[in-house]
PDB file of C-alpha atoms in Angstrom:
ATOM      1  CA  UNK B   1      16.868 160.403 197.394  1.00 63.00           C
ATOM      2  CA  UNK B   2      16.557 164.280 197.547  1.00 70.00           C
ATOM      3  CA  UNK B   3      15.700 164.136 193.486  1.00 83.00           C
ATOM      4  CA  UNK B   4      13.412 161.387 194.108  1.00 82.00           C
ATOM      5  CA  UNK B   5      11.404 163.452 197.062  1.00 89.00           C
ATOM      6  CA  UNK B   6      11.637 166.335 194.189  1.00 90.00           C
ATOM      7  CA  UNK B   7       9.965 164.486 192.138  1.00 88.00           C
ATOM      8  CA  UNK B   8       7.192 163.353 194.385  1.00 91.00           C
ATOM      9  CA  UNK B   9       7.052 166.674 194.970  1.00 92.00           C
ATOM     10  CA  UNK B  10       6.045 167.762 191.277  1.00 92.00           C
ATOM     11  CA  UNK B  11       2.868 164.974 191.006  1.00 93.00           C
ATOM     12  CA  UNK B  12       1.918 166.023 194.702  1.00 91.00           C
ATOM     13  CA  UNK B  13       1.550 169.589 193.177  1.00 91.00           C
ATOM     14  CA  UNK B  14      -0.022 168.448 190.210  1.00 91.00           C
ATOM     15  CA  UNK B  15      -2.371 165.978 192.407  1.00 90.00           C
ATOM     16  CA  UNK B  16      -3.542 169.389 194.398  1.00 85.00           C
ATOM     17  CA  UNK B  17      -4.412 171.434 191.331  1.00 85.00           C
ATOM     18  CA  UNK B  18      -6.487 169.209 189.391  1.00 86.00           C
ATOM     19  CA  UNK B  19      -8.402 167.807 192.274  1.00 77.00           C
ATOM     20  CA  UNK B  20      -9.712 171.148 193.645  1.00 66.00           C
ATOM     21  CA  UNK B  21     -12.847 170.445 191.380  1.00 62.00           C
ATOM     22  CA  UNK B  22     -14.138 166.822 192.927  1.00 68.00           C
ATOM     23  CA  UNK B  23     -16.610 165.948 194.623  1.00 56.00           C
ATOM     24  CA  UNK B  24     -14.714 163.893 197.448  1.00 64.00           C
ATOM     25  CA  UNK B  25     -13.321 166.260 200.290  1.00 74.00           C
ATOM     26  CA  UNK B  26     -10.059 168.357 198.416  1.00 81.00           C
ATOM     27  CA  UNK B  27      -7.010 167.449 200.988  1.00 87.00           C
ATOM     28  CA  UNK B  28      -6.053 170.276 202.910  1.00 88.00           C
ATOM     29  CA  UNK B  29      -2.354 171.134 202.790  1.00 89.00           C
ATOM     30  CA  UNK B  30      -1.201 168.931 206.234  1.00 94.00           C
ATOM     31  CA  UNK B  31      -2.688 165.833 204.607  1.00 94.00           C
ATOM     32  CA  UNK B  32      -1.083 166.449 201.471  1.00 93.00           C
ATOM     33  CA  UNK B  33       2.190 166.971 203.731  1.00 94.00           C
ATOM     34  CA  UNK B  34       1.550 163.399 205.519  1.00 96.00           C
ATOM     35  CA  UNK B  35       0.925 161.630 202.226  1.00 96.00           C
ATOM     36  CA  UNK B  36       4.166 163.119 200.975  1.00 94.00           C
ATOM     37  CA  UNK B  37       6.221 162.308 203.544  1.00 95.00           C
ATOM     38  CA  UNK B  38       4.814 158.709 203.758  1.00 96.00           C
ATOM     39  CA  UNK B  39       5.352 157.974 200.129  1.00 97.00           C
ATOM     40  CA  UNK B  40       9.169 159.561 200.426  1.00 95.00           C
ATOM     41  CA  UNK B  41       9.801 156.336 202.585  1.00 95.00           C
ATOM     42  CA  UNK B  42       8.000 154.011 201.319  1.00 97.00           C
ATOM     43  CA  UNK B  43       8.290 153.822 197.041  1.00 95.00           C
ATOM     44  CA  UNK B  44      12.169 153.274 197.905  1.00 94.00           C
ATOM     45  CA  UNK B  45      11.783 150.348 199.896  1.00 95.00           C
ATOM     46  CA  UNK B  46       9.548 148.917 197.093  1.00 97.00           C
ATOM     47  CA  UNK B  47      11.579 150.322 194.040  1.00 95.00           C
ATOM     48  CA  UNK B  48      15.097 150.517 195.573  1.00 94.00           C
ATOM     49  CA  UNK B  49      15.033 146.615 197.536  1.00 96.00           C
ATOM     50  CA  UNK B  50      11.786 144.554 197.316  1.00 98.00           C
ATOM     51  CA  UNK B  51      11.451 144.918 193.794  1.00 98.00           C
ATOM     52  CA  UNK B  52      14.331 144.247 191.964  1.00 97.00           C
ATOM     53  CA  UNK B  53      16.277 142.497 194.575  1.00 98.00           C
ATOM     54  CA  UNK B  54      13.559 140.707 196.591  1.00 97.00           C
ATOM     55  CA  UNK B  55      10.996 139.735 194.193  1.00 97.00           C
ATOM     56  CA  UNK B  56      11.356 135.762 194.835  1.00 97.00           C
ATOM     57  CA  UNK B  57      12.153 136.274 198.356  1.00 97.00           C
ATOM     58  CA  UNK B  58       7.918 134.828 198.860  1.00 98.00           C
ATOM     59  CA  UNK B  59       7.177 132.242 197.046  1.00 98.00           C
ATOM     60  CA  UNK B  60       3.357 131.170 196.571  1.00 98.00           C
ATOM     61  CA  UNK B  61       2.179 129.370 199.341  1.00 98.00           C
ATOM     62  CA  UNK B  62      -0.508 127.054 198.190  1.00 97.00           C
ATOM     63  CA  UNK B  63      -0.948 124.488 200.848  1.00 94.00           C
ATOM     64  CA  UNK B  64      -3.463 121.491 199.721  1.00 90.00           C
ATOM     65  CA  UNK B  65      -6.342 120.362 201.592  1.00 85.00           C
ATOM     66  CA  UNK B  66      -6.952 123.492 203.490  1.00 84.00           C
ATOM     67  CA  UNK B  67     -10.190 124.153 202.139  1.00 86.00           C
ATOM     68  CA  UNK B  68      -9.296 128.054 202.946  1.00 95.00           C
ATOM     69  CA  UNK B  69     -10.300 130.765 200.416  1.00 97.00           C
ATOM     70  CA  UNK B  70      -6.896 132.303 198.791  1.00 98.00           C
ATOM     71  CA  UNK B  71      -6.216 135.119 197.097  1.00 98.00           C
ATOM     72  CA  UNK B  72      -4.618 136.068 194.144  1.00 99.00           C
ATOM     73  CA  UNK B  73      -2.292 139.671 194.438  1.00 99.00           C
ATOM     74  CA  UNK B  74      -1.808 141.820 191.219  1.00 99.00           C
ATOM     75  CA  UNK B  75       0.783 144.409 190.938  1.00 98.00           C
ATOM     76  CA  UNK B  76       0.471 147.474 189.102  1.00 98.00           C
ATOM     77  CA  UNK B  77       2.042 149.450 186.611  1.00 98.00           C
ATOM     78  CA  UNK B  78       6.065 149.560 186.603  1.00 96.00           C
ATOM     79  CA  UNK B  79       6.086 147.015 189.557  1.00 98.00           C
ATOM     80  CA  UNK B  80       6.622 142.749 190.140  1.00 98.00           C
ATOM     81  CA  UNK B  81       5.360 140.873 192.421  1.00 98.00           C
ATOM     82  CA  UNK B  82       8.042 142.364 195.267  1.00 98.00           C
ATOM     83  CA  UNK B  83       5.390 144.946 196.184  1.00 98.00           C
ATOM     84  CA  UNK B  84       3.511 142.228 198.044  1.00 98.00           C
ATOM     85  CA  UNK B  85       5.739 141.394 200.468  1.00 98.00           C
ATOM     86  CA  UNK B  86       4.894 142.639 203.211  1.00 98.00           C
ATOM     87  CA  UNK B  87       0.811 141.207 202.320  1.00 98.00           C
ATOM     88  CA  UNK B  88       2.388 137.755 201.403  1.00 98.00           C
ATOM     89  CA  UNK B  89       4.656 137.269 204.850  1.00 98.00           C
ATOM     90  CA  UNK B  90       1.059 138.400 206.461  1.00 98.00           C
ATOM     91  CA  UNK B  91      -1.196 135.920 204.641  1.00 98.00           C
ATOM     92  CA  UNK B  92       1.561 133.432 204.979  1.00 97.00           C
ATOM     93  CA  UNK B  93       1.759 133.735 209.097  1.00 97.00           C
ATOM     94  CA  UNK B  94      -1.970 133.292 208.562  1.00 96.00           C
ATOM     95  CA  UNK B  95      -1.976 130.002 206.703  1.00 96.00           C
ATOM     96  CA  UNK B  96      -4.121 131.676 204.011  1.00 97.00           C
ATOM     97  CA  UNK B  97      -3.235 130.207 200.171  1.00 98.00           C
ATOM     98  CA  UNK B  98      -1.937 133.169 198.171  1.00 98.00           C
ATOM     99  CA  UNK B  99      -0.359 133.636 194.690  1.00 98.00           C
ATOM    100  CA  UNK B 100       1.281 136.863 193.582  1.00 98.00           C
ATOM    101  CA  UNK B 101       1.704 137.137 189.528  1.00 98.00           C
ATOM    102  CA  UNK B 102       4.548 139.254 187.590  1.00 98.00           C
ATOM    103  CA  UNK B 103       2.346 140.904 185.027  1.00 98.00           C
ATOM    104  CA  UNK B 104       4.633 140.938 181.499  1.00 97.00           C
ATOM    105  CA  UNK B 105       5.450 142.216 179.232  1.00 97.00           C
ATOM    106  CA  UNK B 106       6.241 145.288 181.802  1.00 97.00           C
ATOM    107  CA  UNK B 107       5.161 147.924 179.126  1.00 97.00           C
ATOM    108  CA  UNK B 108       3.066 145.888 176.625  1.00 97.00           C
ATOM    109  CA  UNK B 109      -1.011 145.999 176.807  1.00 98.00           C
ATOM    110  CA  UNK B 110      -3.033 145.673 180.220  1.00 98.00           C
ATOM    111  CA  UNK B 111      -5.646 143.307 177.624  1.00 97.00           C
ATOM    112  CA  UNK B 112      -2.356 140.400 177.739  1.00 97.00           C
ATOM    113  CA  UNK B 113      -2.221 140.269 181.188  1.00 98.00           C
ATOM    114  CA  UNK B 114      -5.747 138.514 181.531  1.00 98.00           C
ATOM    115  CA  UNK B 115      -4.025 135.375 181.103  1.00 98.00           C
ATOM    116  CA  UNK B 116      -1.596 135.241 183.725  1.00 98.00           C
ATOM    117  CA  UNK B 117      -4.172 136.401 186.019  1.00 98.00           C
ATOM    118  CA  UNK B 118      -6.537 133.389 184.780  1.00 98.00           C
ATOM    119  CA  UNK B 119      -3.396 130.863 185.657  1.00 98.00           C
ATOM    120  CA  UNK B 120      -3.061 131.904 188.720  1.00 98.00           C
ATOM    121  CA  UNK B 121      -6.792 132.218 189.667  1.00 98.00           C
ATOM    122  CA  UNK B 122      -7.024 128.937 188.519  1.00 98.00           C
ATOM    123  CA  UNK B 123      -3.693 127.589 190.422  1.00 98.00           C
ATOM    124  CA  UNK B 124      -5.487 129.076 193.486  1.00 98.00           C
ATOM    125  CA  UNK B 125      -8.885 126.987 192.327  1.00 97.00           C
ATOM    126  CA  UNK B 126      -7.130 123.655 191.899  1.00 96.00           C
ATOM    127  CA  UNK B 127      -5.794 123.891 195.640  1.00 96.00           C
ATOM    128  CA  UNK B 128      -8.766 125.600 197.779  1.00 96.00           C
ATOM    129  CA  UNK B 129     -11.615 124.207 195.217  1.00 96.00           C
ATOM    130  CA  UNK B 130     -12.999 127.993 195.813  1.00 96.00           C
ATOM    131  CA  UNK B 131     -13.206 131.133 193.903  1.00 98.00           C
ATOM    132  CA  UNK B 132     -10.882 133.349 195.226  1.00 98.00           C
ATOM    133  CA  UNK B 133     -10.395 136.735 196.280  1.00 98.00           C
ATOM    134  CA  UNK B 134      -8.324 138.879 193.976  1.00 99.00           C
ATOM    135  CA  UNK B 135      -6.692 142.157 195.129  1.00 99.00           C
ATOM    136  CA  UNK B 136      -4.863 144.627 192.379  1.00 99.00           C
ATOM    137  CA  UNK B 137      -3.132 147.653 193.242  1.00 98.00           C
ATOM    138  CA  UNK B 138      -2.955 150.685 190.770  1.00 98.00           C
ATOM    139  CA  UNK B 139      -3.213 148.989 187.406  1.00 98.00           C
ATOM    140  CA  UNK B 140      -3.533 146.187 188.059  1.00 98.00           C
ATOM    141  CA  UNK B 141      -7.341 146.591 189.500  1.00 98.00           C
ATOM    142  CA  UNK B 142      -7.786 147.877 185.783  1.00 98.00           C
ATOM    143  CA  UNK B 143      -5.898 144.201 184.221  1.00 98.00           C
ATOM    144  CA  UNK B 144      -8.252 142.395 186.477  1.00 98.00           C
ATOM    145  CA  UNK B 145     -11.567 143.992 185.147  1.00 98.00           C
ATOM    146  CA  UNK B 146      -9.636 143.042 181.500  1.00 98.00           C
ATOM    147  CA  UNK B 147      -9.480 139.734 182.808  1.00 98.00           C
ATOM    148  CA  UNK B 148     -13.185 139.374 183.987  1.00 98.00           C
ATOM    149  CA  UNK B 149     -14.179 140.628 180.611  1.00 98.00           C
ATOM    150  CA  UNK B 150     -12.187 138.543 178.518  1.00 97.00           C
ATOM    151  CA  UNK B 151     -12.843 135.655 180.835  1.00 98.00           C
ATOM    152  CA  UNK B 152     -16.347 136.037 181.668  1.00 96.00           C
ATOM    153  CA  UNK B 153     -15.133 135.656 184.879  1.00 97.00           C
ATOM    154  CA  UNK B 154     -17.786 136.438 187.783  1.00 97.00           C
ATOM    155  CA  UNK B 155     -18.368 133.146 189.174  1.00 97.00           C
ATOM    156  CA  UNK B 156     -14.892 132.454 189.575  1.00 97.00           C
ATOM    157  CA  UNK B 157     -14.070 135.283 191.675  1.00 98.00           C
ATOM    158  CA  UNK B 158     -15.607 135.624 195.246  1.00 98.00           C
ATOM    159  CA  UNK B 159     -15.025 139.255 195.935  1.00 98.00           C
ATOM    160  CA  UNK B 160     -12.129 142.046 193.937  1.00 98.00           C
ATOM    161  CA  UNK B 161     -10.378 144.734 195.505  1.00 98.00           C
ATOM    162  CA  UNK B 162      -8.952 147.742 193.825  1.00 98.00           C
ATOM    163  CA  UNK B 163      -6.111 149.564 195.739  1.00 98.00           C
ATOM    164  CA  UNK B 164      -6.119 153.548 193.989  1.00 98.00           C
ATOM    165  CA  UNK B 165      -6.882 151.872 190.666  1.00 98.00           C
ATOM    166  CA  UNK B 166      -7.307 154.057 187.697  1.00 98.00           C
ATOM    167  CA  UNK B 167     -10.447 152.648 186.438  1.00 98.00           C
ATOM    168  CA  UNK B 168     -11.652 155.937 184.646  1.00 98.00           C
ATOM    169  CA  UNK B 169      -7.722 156.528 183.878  1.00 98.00           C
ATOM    170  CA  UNK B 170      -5.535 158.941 185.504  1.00 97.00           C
ATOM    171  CA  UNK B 171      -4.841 162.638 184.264  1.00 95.00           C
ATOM    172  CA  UNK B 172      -1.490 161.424 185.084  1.00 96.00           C
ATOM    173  CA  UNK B 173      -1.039 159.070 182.003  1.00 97.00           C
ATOM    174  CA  UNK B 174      -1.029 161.983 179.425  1.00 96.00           C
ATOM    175  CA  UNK B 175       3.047 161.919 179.919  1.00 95.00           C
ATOM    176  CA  UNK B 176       2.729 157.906 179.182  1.00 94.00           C
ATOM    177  CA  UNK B 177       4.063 156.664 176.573  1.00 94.00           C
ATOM    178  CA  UNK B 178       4.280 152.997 176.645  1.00 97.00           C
ATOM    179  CA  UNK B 179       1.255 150.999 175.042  1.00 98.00           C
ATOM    180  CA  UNK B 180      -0.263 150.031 178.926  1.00 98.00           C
ATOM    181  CA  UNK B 181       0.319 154.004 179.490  1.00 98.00           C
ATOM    182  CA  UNK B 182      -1.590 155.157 176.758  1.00 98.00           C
ATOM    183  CA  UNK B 183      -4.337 152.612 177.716  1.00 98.00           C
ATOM    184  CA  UNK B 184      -4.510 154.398 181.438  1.00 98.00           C
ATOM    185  CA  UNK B 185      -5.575 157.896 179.996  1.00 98.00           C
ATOM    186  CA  UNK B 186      -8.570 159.779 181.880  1.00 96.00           C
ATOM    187  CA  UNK B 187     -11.404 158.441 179.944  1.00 96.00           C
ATOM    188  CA  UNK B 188      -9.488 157.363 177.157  1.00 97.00           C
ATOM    189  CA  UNK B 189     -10.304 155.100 174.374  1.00 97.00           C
ATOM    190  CA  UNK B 190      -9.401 152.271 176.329  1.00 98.00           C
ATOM    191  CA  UNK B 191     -10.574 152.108 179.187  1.00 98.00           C
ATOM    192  CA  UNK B 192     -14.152 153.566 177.902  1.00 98.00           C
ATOM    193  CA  UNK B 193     -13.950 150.342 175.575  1.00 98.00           C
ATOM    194  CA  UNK B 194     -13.450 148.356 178.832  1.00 98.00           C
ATOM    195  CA  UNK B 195     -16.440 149.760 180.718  1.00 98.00           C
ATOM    196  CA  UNK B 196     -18.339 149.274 177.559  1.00 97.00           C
ATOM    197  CA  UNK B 197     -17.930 145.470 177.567  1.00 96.00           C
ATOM    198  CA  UNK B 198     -18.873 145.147 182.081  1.00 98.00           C
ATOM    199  CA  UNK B 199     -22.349 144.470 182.539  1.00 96.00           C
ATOM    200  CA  UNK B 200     -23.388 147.390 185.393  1.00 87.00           C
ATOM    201  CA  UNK B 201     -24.128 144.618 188.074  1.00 96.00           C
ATOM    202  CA  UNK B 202     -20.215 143.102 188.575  1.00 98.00           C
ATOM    203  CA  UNK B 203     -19.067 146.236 190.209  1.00 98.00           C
ATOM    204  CA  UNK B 204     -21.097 144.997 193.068  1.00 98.00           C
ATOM    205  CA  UNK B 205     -18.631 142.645 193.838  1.00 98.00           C
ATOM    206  CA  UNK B 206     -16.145 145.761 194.108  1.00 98.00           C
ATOM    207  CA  UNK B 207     -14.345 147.454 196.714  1.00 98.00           C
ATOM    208  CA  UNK B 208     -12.280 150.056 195.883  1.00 98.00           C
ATOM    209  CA  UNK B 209      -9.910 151.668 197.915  1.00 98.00           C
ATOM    210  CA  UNK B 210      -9.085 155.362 196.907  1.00 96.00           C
ATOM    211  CA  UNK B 211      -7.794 158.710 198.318  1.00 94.00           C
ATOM    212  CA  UNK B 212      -7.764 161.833 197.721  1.00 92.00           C
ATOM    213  CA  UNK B 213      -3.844 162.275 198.165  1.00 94.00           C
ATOM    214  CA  UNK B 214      -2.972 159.805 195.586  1.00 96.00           C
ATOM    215  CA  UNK B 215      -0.059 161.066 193.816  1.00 96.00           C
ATOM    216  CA  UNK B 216      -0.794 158.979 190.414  1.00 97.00           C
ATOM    217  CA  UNK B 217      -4.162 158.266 190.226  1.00 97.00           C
ATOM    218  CA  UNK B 218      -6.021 161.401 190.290  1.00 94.00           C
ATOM    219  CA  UNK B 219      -8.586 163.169 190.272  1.00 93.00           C
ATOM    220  CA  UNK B 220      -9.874 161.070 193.239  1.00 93.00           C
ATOM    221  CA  UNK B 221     -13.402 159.894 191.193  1.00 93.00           C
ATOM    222  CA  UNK B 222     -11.158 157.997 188.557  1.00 96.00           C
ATOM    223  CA  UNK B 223     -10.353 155.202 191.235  1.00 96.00           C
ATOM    224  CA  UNK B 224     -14.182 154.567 191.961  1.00 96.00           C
ATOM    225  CA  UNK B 225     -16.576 152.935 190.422  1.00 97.00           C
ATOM    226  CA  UNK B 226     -20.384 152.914 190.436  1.00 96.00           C
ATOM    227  CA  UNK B 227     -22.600 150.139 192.721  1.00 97.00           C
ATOM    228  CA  UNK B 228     -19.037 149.216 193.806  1.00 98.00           C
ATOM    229  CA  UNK B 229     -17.979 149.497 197.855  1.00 98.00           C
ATOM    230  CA  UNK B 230     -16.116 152.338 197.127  1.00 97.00           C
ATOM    231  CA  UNK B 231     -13.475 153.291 200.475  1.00 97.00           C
ATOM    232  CA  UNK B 232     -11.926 156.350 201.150  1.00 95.00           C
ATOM    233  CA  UNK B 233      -8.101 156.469 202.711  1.00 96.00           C
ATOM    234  CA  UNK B 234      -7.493 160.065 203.616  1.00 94.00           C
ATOM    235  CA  UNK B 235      -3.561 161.499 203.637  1.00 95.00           C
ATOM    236  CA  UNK B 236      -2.392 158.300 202.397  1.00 97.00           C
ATOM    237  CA  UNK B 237       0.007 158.057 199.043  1.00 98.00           C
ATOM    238  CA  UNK B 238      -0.275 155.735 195.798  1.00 98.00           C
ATOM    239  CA  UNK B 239       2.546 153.064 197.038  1.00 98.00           C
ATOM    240  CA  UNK B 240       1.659 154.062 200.890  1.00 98.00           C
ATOM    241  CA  UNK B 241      -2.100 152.982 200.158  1.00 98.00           C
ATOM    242  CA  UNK B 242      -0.938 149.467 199.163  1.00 98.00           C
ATOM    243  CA  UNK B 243       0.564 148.754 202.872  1.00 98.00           C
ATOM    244  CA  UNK B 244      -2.630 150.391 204.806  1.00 98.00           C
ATOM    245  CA  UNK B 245      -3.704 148.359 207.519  1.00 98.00           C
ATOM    246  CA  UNK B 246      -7.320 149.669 206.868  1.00 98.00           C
ATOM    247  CA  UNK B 247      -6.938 147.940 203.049  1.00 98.00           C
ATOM    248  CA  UNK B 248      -5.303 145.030 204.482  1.00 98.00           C
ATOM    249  CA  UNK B 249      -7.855 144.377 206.984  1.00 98.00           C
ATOM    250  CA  UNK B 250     -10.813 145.094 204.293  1.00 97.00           C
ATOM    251  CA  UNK B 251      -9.046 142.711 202.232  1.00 98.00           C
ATOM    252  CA  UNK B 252      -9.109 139.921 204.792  1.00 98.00           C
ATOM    253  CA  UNK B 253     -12.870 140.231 205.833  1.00 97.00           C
ATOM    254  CA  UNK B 254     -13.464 138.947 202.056  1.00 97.00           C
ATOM    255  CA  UNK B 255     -12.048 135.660 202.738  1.00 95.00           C
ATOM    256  CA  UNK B 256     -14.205 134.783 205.920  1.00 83.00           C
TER     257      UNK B 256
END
């Protein structure tokens, strides 16, 4: 635990440098402090227990003849389906149709995870007879917008929302190594590709959830994008910003 909160430690650092030159508000010290200590207690529960011990403990709840909008969840890079937990116990308790993929290979290319998000938008299609709202944390905001592309998409999906998604990259990724790394590089060749292939008008059916403490996804302007509803969560972590009640809540309004 006290190398893991070491570690933290060394991206927080890195996180304050290289953001001193955005736009968005630069954290002062305290909030950097905050979003430090939050993420210290909360990547363990989802690294150390949800994740590879608790991944199946929510199954899909797809209930027929609702005639509810669902939504489909999208885990990011390194992660299963485990991080939603606490979101699918919620949406459950709610009686609101859900499905949470398992984006694989874990390492391979962000473009082959388009279809296992198109089977499980379409699961959630076949059940509710609506488009549904689809929510991806980290990267996999990015593997949604591959989907879209690949897909054509737009009238299938009623609303996305991107939890600190590196959709410009993240300086971060230059220590990546793994082919869905690489593809997460600050303006790198793949991700410019991806932009290149959006038409300018589907980022309006964006929001994006960002902050300026984000320990992996920085500097702050890579998690936004253009005509999108772009949301700022101030002293809040990368994993932390997945259980904010504010995203939560923002999520939820999408689904009426």
């Amino acid at each position: 635990m006290l190398g893991y909160a070491l570690f933290l430690a060394a991206e927080f650092a890195m996180l304050y440098v290289v953001q001193h030159a955005e736009a968005a508000p630069r954290a002062a010290l305290r909030e950097v402090w905050r979003a430090w200590c939050g993420e210290v207690v909360t990547a363990p529960r989802v690294f150390l227990w949800r994740q590879p011990f608790r991944s199946r403990a929510e199954p899909d709840h797809l209930p027929p003849g609702t005639g509810r909008r669902g939504l489909v969840l999208v885990h990011g890079f390194f992660c299963n389906r485990g991080l939603w937990n606490p979101w699918m116990r919620a949406l459950r308790a709610r009686g609101i149709p859900f499905v949470a993929v398992n984006l694989e290979p874990v390492f391979g290319s962000i473009e082959h995870y388009a279809d296992i998000i198109e089977a499980a938008v379409a699961r959630v299609e076949a059940t509710t007879g609506r488009p549904p709202v689809v929510v991806g944390h980290s990267m996999g905001g990015v593997a949604i917008r591959a989907w879209l592309a690949r897909f054509n998409a737009d009238t299938r999906v009623h609303h996305v929302v991107t939890i600190g998604t590196p959709h410009h990259g993240t300086w971060l990724a230059r220590f990546g190594h793994t082919t869905n790394g690489r593809e997460m590089r600050h303006r790198g060749a793949w991700i410019v590709d991806l932009a290149s292939r959006e038409p300018a008008e589907r980022y309006a059916k964006f929001t994006c959830y960002f902050g300026n403490c984000d320990n992996i996804v920085f500097p702050s302007s890579a998690a936004v994008l253009t005509g999108a509803e772009n949301v700022h969560v101030p002293a809040t972590a990368h994993v932390q910003m997945a259980f904010s009640p504010v995203v939560f809540a923002g999520a939820l309004r999408w689904l009426g």
